[in-house]
mmCIF file of C-alpha atoms in Angstrom:
data_model
loop_
_atom_site.group_PDB
_atom_site.id
_atom_site.type_symbol
_atom_site.label_atom_id
_atom_site.label_comp_id
_atom_site.label_asym_id
_atom_site.label_seq_id
_atom_site.Cartn_x
_atom_site.Cartn_y
_atom_site.Cartn_z
ATOM 1 C CA MET A 460 18.024 72.106 49.650
ATOM 2 C CA LYS A 461 15.514 74.800 48.298
ATOM 3 C CA SER A 462 14.065 75.002 51.771
ATOM 4 C CA PHE A 463 17.366 75.559 53.279
ATOM 5 C CA ILE A 464 18.235 78.324 50.180
ATOM 6 C CA SER A 465 14.717 79.587 50.948
ATOM 7 C CA ILE A 466 14.962 80.004 53.888
ATOM 8 C CA LEU A 467 18.690 81.651 53.078
ATOM 9 C CA THR A 468 16.398 83.806 50.517
ATOM 10 C CA ILE A 469 14.527 84.776 53.657
ATOM 11 C CA TYR A 470 17.046 85.304 55.891
ATOM 12 C CA PHE A 471 19.061 87.901 54.073
ATOM 13 C CA LEU A 472 15.906 89.844 52.878
ATOM 14 C CA THR A 473 14.836 90.227 55.734
ATOM 15 C CA ALA A 474 18.175 91.732 56.797
ATOM 16 C CA ILE A 475 19.038 93.728 53.993
ATOM 17 C CA THR A 476 15.461 95.554 54.978
ATOM 18 C CA SER A 477 16.424 95.398 58.345
ATOM 19 C CA SER A 478 19.371 97.172 57.815
ATOM 20 C CA ALA A 479 17.744 99.568 55.787
ATOM 21 C CA GLN A 480 14.596 100.926 58.036
ATOM 22 C CA ASN A 481 18.082 100.972 60.733
ATOM 23 C CA ALA A 482 19.786 103.445 57.855
ATOM 24 C CA GLU A 483 16.686 105.537 57.531
ATOM 25 C CA LYS A 484 16.556 105.750 61.479
ATOM 26 C CA LYS A 485 20.594 107.400 62.000
ATOM 27 C CA VAL A 486 21.067 111.125 61.755
ATOM 28 C CA VAL A 487 24.739 112.507 61.572
ATOM 29 C CA ILE A 488 24.914 115.931 62.770
ATOM 30 C CA THR A 489 28.456 118.108 62.820
ATOM 31 C CA GLY A 490 29.288 121.551 62.443
ATOM 32 C CA VAL A 491 30.882 123.664 65.910
ATOM 33 C CA ARG A 492 32.268 122.083 68.392
ATOM 34 C CA PHE A 493 31.690 124.032 71.036
ATOM 35 C CA SER A 494 27.827 123.792 70.427
ATOM 36 C CA TYR A 495 29.190 119.919 70.552
ATOM 37 C CA PRO A 496 27.421 119.541 75.008
ATOM 38 C CA LEU A 497 24.647 121.156 74.564
ATOM 39 C CA VAL A 498 23.537 118.805 70.650
ATOM 40 C CA GLU A 499 24.530 115.636 73.315
ATOM 41 C CA LYS A 500 22.039 117.310 76.018
ATOM 42 C CA TRP A 501 19.757 117.509 72.759
ATOM 43 C CA ILE A 502 20.232 113.595 71.352
ATOM 44 C CA GLU A 503 20.048 113.091 74.952
ATOM 45 C CA ALA A 504 16.272 114.115 75.700
ATOM 46 C CA TYR A 505 15.189 113.367 72.359
ATOM 47 C CA LYS A 506 16.284 109.867 72.593
ATOM 48 C CA VAL A 507 14.241 109.092 75.585
ATOM 49 C CA VAL A 508 10.916 109.579 73.250
ATOM 50 C CA ASN A 509 12.925 108.652 70.440
ATOM 51 C CA PRO A 510 14.730 105.015 71.468
ATOM 52 C CA ASP A 511 14.893 103.682 68.220
ATOM 53 C CA VAL A 512 16.373 106.191 66.081
ATOM 54 C CA ASN A 513 20.195 107.054 66.287
ATOM 55 C CA VAL A 514 21.486 110.785 66.409
ATOM 56 C CA VAL A 515 24.807 110.730 66.237
ATOM 57 C CA ILE A 516 27.625 113.616 66.437
ATOM 58 C CA GLU A 517 30.183 113.567 64.255
ATOM 59 C CA THR A 518 33.302 116.081 64.317
ATOM 60 C CA ARG A 519 34.203 118.098 61.100
ATOM 61 C CA THR A 520 36.823 117.125 58.859
ATOM 62 C CA THR A 521 37.313 117.610 55.491
ATOM 63 C CA THR A 522 34.336 115.631 54.421
ATOM 64 C CA ASP A 523 31.989 118.018 52.256
ATOM 65 C CA PRO A 524 29.678 119.084 54.716
ATOM 66 C CA ALA A 525 26.515 118.158 52.278
ATOM 67 C CA LYS A 526 27.637 114.495 53.584
ATOM 68 C CA TYR A 527 26.180 115.324 57.110
ATOM 69 C CA ASP A 528 22.708 115.137 57.195
ATOM 70 C CA LEU A 529 22.309 118.107 60.139
ATOM 71 C CA LEU A 530 24.683 121.265 60.209
ATOM 72 C CA ILE A 531 25.216 123.887 63.699
ATOM 73 C CA GLU A 532 26.935 126.287 63.020
ATOM 74 C CA ALA A 533 27.670 129.606 64.265
ATOM 75 C CA PHE A 534 28.122 132.816 61.755
ATOM 76 C CA ASP A 535 26.012 133.892 58.903
ATOM 77 C CA GLN A 536 26.475 131.502 55.824
ATOM 78 C CA ASP A 537 27.100 132.715 52.178
ATOM 79 C CA ALA A 538 23.997 133.495 49.676
ATOM 80 C CA ASN A 539 23.934 130.456 47.807
ATOM 81 C CA ILE A 540 24.493 128.160 50.611
ATOM 82 C CA LYS A 541 21.675 129.526 52.607
ATOM 83 C CA GLU A 542 20.159 128.841 48.738
ATOM 84 C CA SER A 543 20.833 125.092 49.488
ATOM 85 C CA ARG A 544 19.159 124.626 52.797
ATOM 86 C CA GLU A 545 16.595 125.460 54.952
ATOM 87 C CA PHE A 546 17.708 126.920 58.531
ATOM 88 C CA LEU A 547 16.866 126.726 62.387
ATOM 89 C CA TYR A 548 17.665 129.821 64.323
ATOM 90 C CA ILE A 549 17.701 128.100 67.563
ATOM 91 C CA GLY A 550 20.077 130.621 69.914
ATOM 92 C CA ARG A 551 22.443 132.648 70.638
ATOM 93 C CA TYR A 552 26.020 132.992 71.446
ATOM 94 C CA ALA A 553 28.353 136.198 72.932
ATOM 95 C CA LEU A 554 31.854 136.272 72.306
ATOM 96 C CA LEU A 555 33.731 138.106 75.861
ATOM 97 C CA PRO A 556 38.050 139.038 75.600
ATOM 98 C CA VAL A 557 40.023 137.020 78.201
ATOM 99 C CA ALA A 558 42.571 137.181 79.344
ATOM 100 C CA ASN A 559 45.385 134.565 81.952
ATOM 101 C CA ALA A 560 44.645 135.906 84.994
ATOM 102 C CA GLN A 561 47.873 136.007 86.226
ATOM 103 C CA SER A 562 48.977 138.761 83.379
ATOM 104 C CA ALA A 563 49.954 141.264 83.598
ATOM 105 C CA PHE A 564 47.027 142.512 80.936
ATOM 106 C CA ALA A 565 44.567 141.049 83.278
ATOM 107 C CA SER A 566 46.083 143.776 85.575
ATOM 108 C CA GLU A 567 46.193 146.663 84.408
ATOM 109 C CA PHE A 568 42.500 146.164 82.435
ATOM 110 C CA GLY A 569 40.435 142.963 84.410
ATOM 111 C CA GLU A 570 39.345 146.491 86.536
ATOM 112 C CA LYS A 571 39.108 149.300 84.109
ATOM 113 C CA GLY A 572 38.012 146.878 81.635
ATOM 114 C CA LEU A 573 38.198 147.843 77.435
ATOM 115 C CA THR A 574 36.554 150.493 75.835
ATOM 116 C CA ASN A 575 35.641 149.950 72.309
ATOM 117 C CA GLU A 576 38.107 151.960 71.177
ATOM 118 C CA LEU A 577 41.094 149.585 73.178
ATOM 119 C CA ILE A 578 39.437 146.884 72.247
ATOM 120 C CA LYS A 579 40.010 147.469 67.978
ATOM 121 C CA GLN A 580 44.029 148.559 68.901
ATOM 122 C CA ILE A 581 44.249 145.574 71.325
ATOM 123 C CA TYR A 582 43.511 142.877 69.240
ATOM 124 C CA PHE A 583 43.074 144.443 65.384
ATOM 125 C CA ASN A 584 45.512 145.347 62.435
ATOM 126 C CA ASP A 585 43.467 148.384 60.908
ATOM 127 C CA ILE A 586 45.882 150.541 58.418
ATOM 128 C CA TYR A 587 44.246 152.976 58.895
ATOM 129 C CA ALA A 588 43.806 153.360 62.746
ATOM 130 C CA ASP A 589 45.352 156.983 63.827
ATOM 131 C CA LYS A 590 47.718 156.120 66.015
ATOM 132 C CA LYS A 591 48.039 159.693 67.549
ATOM 133 C CA LYS A 592 44.925 158.615 69.453
ATOM 134 C CA GLN A 593 45.613 155.334 70.335
ATOM 135 C CA LYS A 594 46.141 154.974 74.322
ATOM 136 C CA GLU A 595 49.068 153.427 76.543
ATOM 137 C CA ILE A 596 49.278 149.477 77.063
ATOM 138 C CA LYS A 597 52.196 149.024 79.454
ATOM 139 C CA SER A 598 51.440 145.474 79.705
ATOM 140 C CA GLN A 599 53.073 143.025 77.821
ATOM 141 C CA PHE A 600 50.310 140.221 75.512
ATOM 142 C CA THR A 601 49.744 137.657 72.808
ATOM 143 C CA ILE A 602 47.098 137.049 71.678
ATOM 144 C CA TYR A 603 45.487 133.930 70.830
ATOM 145 C CA THR A 604 43.233 133.607 68.213
ATOM 146 C CA ARG A 605 41.874 131.098 65.585
ATOM 147 C CA LEU A 606 43.997 129.331 62.222
ATOM 148 C CA GLN A 607 40.350 128.011 60.495
ATOM 149 C CA LYS A 608 37.481 129.781 58.996
ATOM 150 C CA ALA A 609 34.973 130.175 62.387
ATOM 151 C CA GLY A 610 31.882 131.109 64.112
ATOM 152 C CA ALA A 611 33.780 132.912 66.600
ATOM 153 C CA PRO A 612 36.114 134.994 65.222
ATOM 154 C CA ILE A 613 34.302 136.104 62.240
ATOM 155 C CA THR A 614 32.024 137.123 64.129
ATOM 156 C CA PHE A 615 33.488 138.644 66.921
ATOM 157 C CA ALA A 616 36.020 140.801 64.151
ATOM 158 C CA LYS A 617 32.976 141.662 61.984
ATOM 159 C CA TYR A 618 30.300 143.426 65.099
ATOM 160 C CA PHE A 619 34.096 145.887 65.101
ATOM 161 C CA GLY A 620 34.465 145.923 61.619
ATOM 162 C CA TYR A 621 36.547 143.890 60.948
ATOM 163 C CA GLU A 622 38.109 140.810 59.049
ATOM 164 C CA GLN A 623 38.923 137.172 60.856
ATOM 165 C CA THR A 624 42.522 137.881 59.042
ATOM 166 C CA ASN A 625 43.290 141.306 60.749
ATOM 167 C CA ILE A 626 43.198 140.230 63.805
ATOM 168 C CA LYS A 627 46.988 139.952 65.760
ATOM 169 C CA GLY A 628 48.583 137.441 67.131
ATOM 170 C CA LYS A 629 49.661 133.893 67.068
ATOM 171 C CA ALA A 630 46.491 132.253 64.781
ATOM 172 C CA ILE A 631 46.795 128.656 66.090
ATOM 173 C CA ALA A 632 44.214 125.419 64.321
ATOM 174 C CA GLY A 633 42.332 124.222 66.931
ATOM 175 C CA ALA A 634 38.634 124.663 68.366
ATOM 176 C CA ASP A 635 37.418 127.401 70.504
ATOM 177 C CA GLU A 636 38.747 125.440 73.020
ATOM 178 C CA HIS A 637 41.886 125.396 72.629
ATOM 179 C CA LEU A 638 42.501 129.228 72.623
ATOM 180 C CA VAL A 639 41.092 128.728 76.538
ATOM 181 C CA LYS A 640 44.380 125.574 76.435
ATOM 182 C CA ALA A 641 47.034 127.993 74.833
ATOM 183 C CA LEU A 642 45.920 131.111 77.544
ATOM 184 C CA LEU A 643 46.178 128.922 80.033
ATOM 185 C CA LYS A 644 49.526 127.543 79.017
ATOM 186 C CA ASP A 645 51.122 131.799 78.433
ATOM 187 C CA SER A 646 51.346 134.076 81.176
ATOM 188 C CA THR A 647 50.595 137.012 78.468
ATOM 189 C CA GLY A 648 47.717 135.089 77.199
ATOM 190 C CA ILE A 649 45.106 137.107 76.294
ATOM 191 C CA SER A 650 41.732 135.777 73.498
ATOM 192 C CA TYR A 651 37.925 135.915 72.947
ATOM 193 C CA ASN A 652 35.395 133.301 73.849
ATOM 194 C CA VAL A 653 31.882 132.374 74.247
ATOM 195 C CA PRO A 654 30.827 131.762 78.113
ATOM 196 C CA GLY A 655 30.185 128.329 77.990
ATOM 197 C CA LEU A 656 33.641 127.423 77.858
ATOM 198 C CA LEU A 657 35.482 130.408 80.067
ATOM 199 C CA PHE A 658 33.288 129.798 82.624
ATOM 200 C CA ASP A 659 32.392 125.743 85.099
ATOM 201 C CA LEU A 660 28.456 125.169 83.621
ATOM 202 C CA LYS A 661 27.946 122.899 87.096
ATOM 203 C CA THR A 662 29.449 125.937 89.843
ATOM 204 C CA ARG A 663 28.753 128.511 87.200
ATOM 205 C CA GLN A 664 31.741 130.970 88.047
ATOM 206 C CA PRO A 665 34.701 131.864 85.715
ATOM 207 C CA LEU A 666 37.015 128.914 85.589
ATOM 208 C CA ALA A 667 40.364 128.783 87.564
ATOM 209 C CA GLY A 668 43.337 131.093 85.834
ATOM 210 C CA LEU A 669 41.271 132.708 83.635
ATOM 211 C CA LYS A 670 40.069 136.569 83.566
ATOM 212 C CA ILE A 671 37.058 137.611 81.606
ATOM 213 C CA ILE A 672 37.480 141.205 81.205
ATOM 214 C CA PRO A 673 35.068 144.377 81.811
ATOM 215 C CA VAL A 674 34.501 145.481 77.927
ATOM 216 C CA ASP A 675 31.812 149.336 78.373
ATOM 217 C CA ALA A 676 28.756 147.886 77.866
ATOM 218 C CA ASP A 677 26.589 150.722 77.410
ATOM 219 C CA GLY A 678 28.349 152.205 74.780
ATOM 220 C CA ASN A 679 29.901 155.833 77.008
ATOM 221 C CA GLY A 680 33.756 156.064 77.133
ATOM 222 C CA LYS A 681 33.801 154.063 80.685
ATOM 223 C CA VAL A 682 33.435 151.104 82.476
ATOM 224 C CA SER A 683 31.974 151.238 85.385
ATOM 225 C CA ASP A 684 30.461 148.881 88.400
ATOM 226 C CA ASP A 685 27.718 148.096 87.161
ATOM 227 C CA GLU A 686 29.426 146.691 83.800
ATOM 228 C CA ARG A 687 31.630 144.333 86.532
ATOM 229 C CA PHE A 688 28.881 141.871 85.634
ATOM 230 C CA TYR A 689 31.111 138.855 85.248
ATOM 231 C CA GLY A 690 31.455 136.962 88.453
ATOM 232 C CA THR A 691 28.831 134.530 87.610
ATOM 233 C CA LEU A 692 27.730 132.691 83.828
ATOM 234 C CA ASP A 693 23.673 132.961 84.774
ATOM 235 C CA THR A 694 24.754 137.285 85.665
ATOM 236 C CA VAL A 695 25.752 137.363 82.720
ATOM 237 C CA LEU A 696 23.395 135.925 80.434
ATOM 238 C CA ASP A 697 20.890 137.773 82.228
ATOM 239 C CA LYS A 698 22.595 140.862 81.707
ATOM 240 C CA ILE A 699 23.020 140.321 78.094
ATOM 241 C CA GLU A 700 19.449 139.217 77.608
ATOM 242 C CA SER A 701 18.483 142.342 80.155
ATOM 243 C CA GLY A 702 18.705 145.030 76.863
ATOM 244 C CA GLN A 703 21.745 146.190 74.452
ATOM 245 C CA ILE A 704 24.379 145.978 75.622
ATOM 246 C CA LYS A 705 27.465 147.435 73.321
ATOM 247 C CA ASN A 706 30.940 145.515 72.721
ATOM 248 C CA ILE A 707 29.666 142.187 73.048
ATOM 249 C CA PRO A 708 29.620 140.742 70.026
ATOM 250 C CA VAL A 709 26.320 138.066 69.519
ATOM 251 C CA GLU A 710 25.148 135.878 66.573
ATOM 252 C CA PHE A 711 23.036 133.215 66.231
ATOM 253 C CA LEU A 712 23.875 129.158 66.641
ATOM 254 C CA HIS A 713 22.084 127.713 64.326
ATOM 255 C CA LEU A 714 20.781 124.123 62.605
ATOM 256 C CA SER A 715 20.932 123.558 59.054
ATOM 257 C CA ILE A 716 19.265 120.460 56.508
ATOM 258 C CA ALA A 717 20.034 120.294 52.780
ATOM 259 C CA LYS A 718 16.518 121.311 50.791
ATOM 260 C CA ASN A 719 16.475 117.861 49.354
ATOM 261 C CA SER A 720 17.230 115.569 52.150
ATOM 262 C CA THR A 721 15.689 112.493 52.231
ATOM 263 C CA ASN A 722 15.985 111.598 56.263
ATOM 264 C CA GLU A 723 12.905 112.187 57.333
ATOM 265 C CA GLU A 724 14.342 111.486 60.821
ATOM 266 C CA ALA A 725 16.345 114.237 60.607
ATOM 267 C CA LEU A 726 13.717 116.804 60.167
ATOM 268 C CA LYS A 727 11.501 114.792 62.815
ATOM 269 C CA PHE A 728 14.466 116.091 65.206
ATOM 270 C CA LEU A 729 14.632 119.777 63.954
ATOM 271 C CA GLN A 730 11.485 120.157 64.726
ATOM 272 C CA TRP A 731 12.217 118.303 68.010
ATOM 273 C CA VAL A 732 14.633 120.789 68.903
ATOM 274 C CA ALA A 733 12.535 123.801 67.550
ATOM 275 C CA SER A 734 9.821 123.092 69.821
ATOM 276 C CA ASN A 735 11.826 121.527 73.452
ATOM 277 C CA GLY A 736 15.328 123.253 72.726
ATOM 278 C CA GLN A 737 15.337 126.793 74.497
ATOM 279 C CA GLU A 738 14.975 125.361 78.006
ATOM 280 C CA THR A 739 18.849 123.756 77.747
ATOM 281 C CA LEU A 740 20.790 126.504 76.249
ATOM 282 C CA GLU A 741 21.583 129.109 79.357
ATOM 283 C CA GLY A 742 22.855 125.894 81.078
ATOM 284 C CA PHE A 743 25.165 125.862 78.441
ATOM 285 C CA GLY A 744 25.819 128.690 78.308
ATOM 286 C CA PHE A 745 23.723 130.052 75.444
ATOM 287 C CA LEU A 746 21.344 133.089 74.939
ATOM 288 C CA LYS A 747 16.805 132.304 74.373
ATOM 289 C CA LEU A 748 15.733 133.280 71.303
ATOM 290 C CA ASP A 749 12.462 136.103 71.658
ATOM 291 C CA PRO A 750 10.094 134.504 71.441
ATOM 292 C CA LYS A 751 8.417 136.017 68.429
ATOM 293 C CA ARG A 752 11.798 134.421 66.562
ATOM 294 C CA LEU A 753 10.944 131.531 68.459
ATOM 295 C CA GLN A 754 8.305 130.893 67.727
ATOM 296 C CA ALA A 755 8.505 132.215 63.298
ATOM 297 C CA GLU A 756 11.796 130.171 63.151
ATOM 298 C CA LYS A 757 8.948 126.839 64.719
ATOM 299 C CA ALA A 758 5.986 128.540 61.890
ATOM 300 C CA LYS A 759 8.729 127.345 59.297
ATOM 301 C CA PHE A 760 9.405 123.891 59.855
ATOM 302 C CA ASP A 761 5.917 123.312 60.088
ATOM 303 C CA VAL A 762 5.377 124.068 56.836
ATOM 304 C CA ALA A 763 8.240 122.480 55.277
ATOM 305 C CA VAL A 764 6.457 119.144 56.782
ATOM 306 C CA ASN A 765 2.746 120.209 55.945
#
């Protein structure tokens, strides 16, 4: 009997130890949902070289973000949050105006495009705007925007000098992908969104039913032929990466970890992404970091580990 009890004790101790070891090999990520396909690709590649590590994505809920090992987010955080977390800026994303392809708005602006002044007039509530200088817009339209605080609406509004709360239209619950679904159902719908949700990632063509609206990309007050570069996703990314494009908001995508984190595997995953994550960005509609910034990000986490 004593021998059997001893065997059971050893078994349970081994099971407990094994469970603890497995727990240490798990990394839980949450954050902005339009990044999930990209993160899933990173996880898939990471699993090949680290088969014993379980990296998973959990859809963000009301749970305290601090309960997750890593956050992937799409807007600049408040100073108090920056004090408690280390950030890896890994890529960038752009925001493009878009309309239902069958809408009168798409017919009116699909070719002539939008200037800075028109974007502000159409998308934002501005009590200080000079109504006498506003352009006549013949088509009826319905703007769809995010209800919750989120990276895309914050970035879109900030670029043009506003707050998320200044965006006009119907604020809907859910993620950025739900804005696309709303557009496809409403023949008057217009919105803004990231290229990765507006283009088919396989064909690299705009999604059927959507019309991406060109903008005055050089800031000269009109939209010329060379500013209508929305035929393929790769053309859009190349144009934005090639120089100082105006009227297309661009913001960083970043991963972060708590400074007091004890999950070594989470830090290792961050390091791996810093070294290997750039090659998959454009495939999912994101923009690469410039080489100098990338080296600085890599060095930051080398120091953190060593």
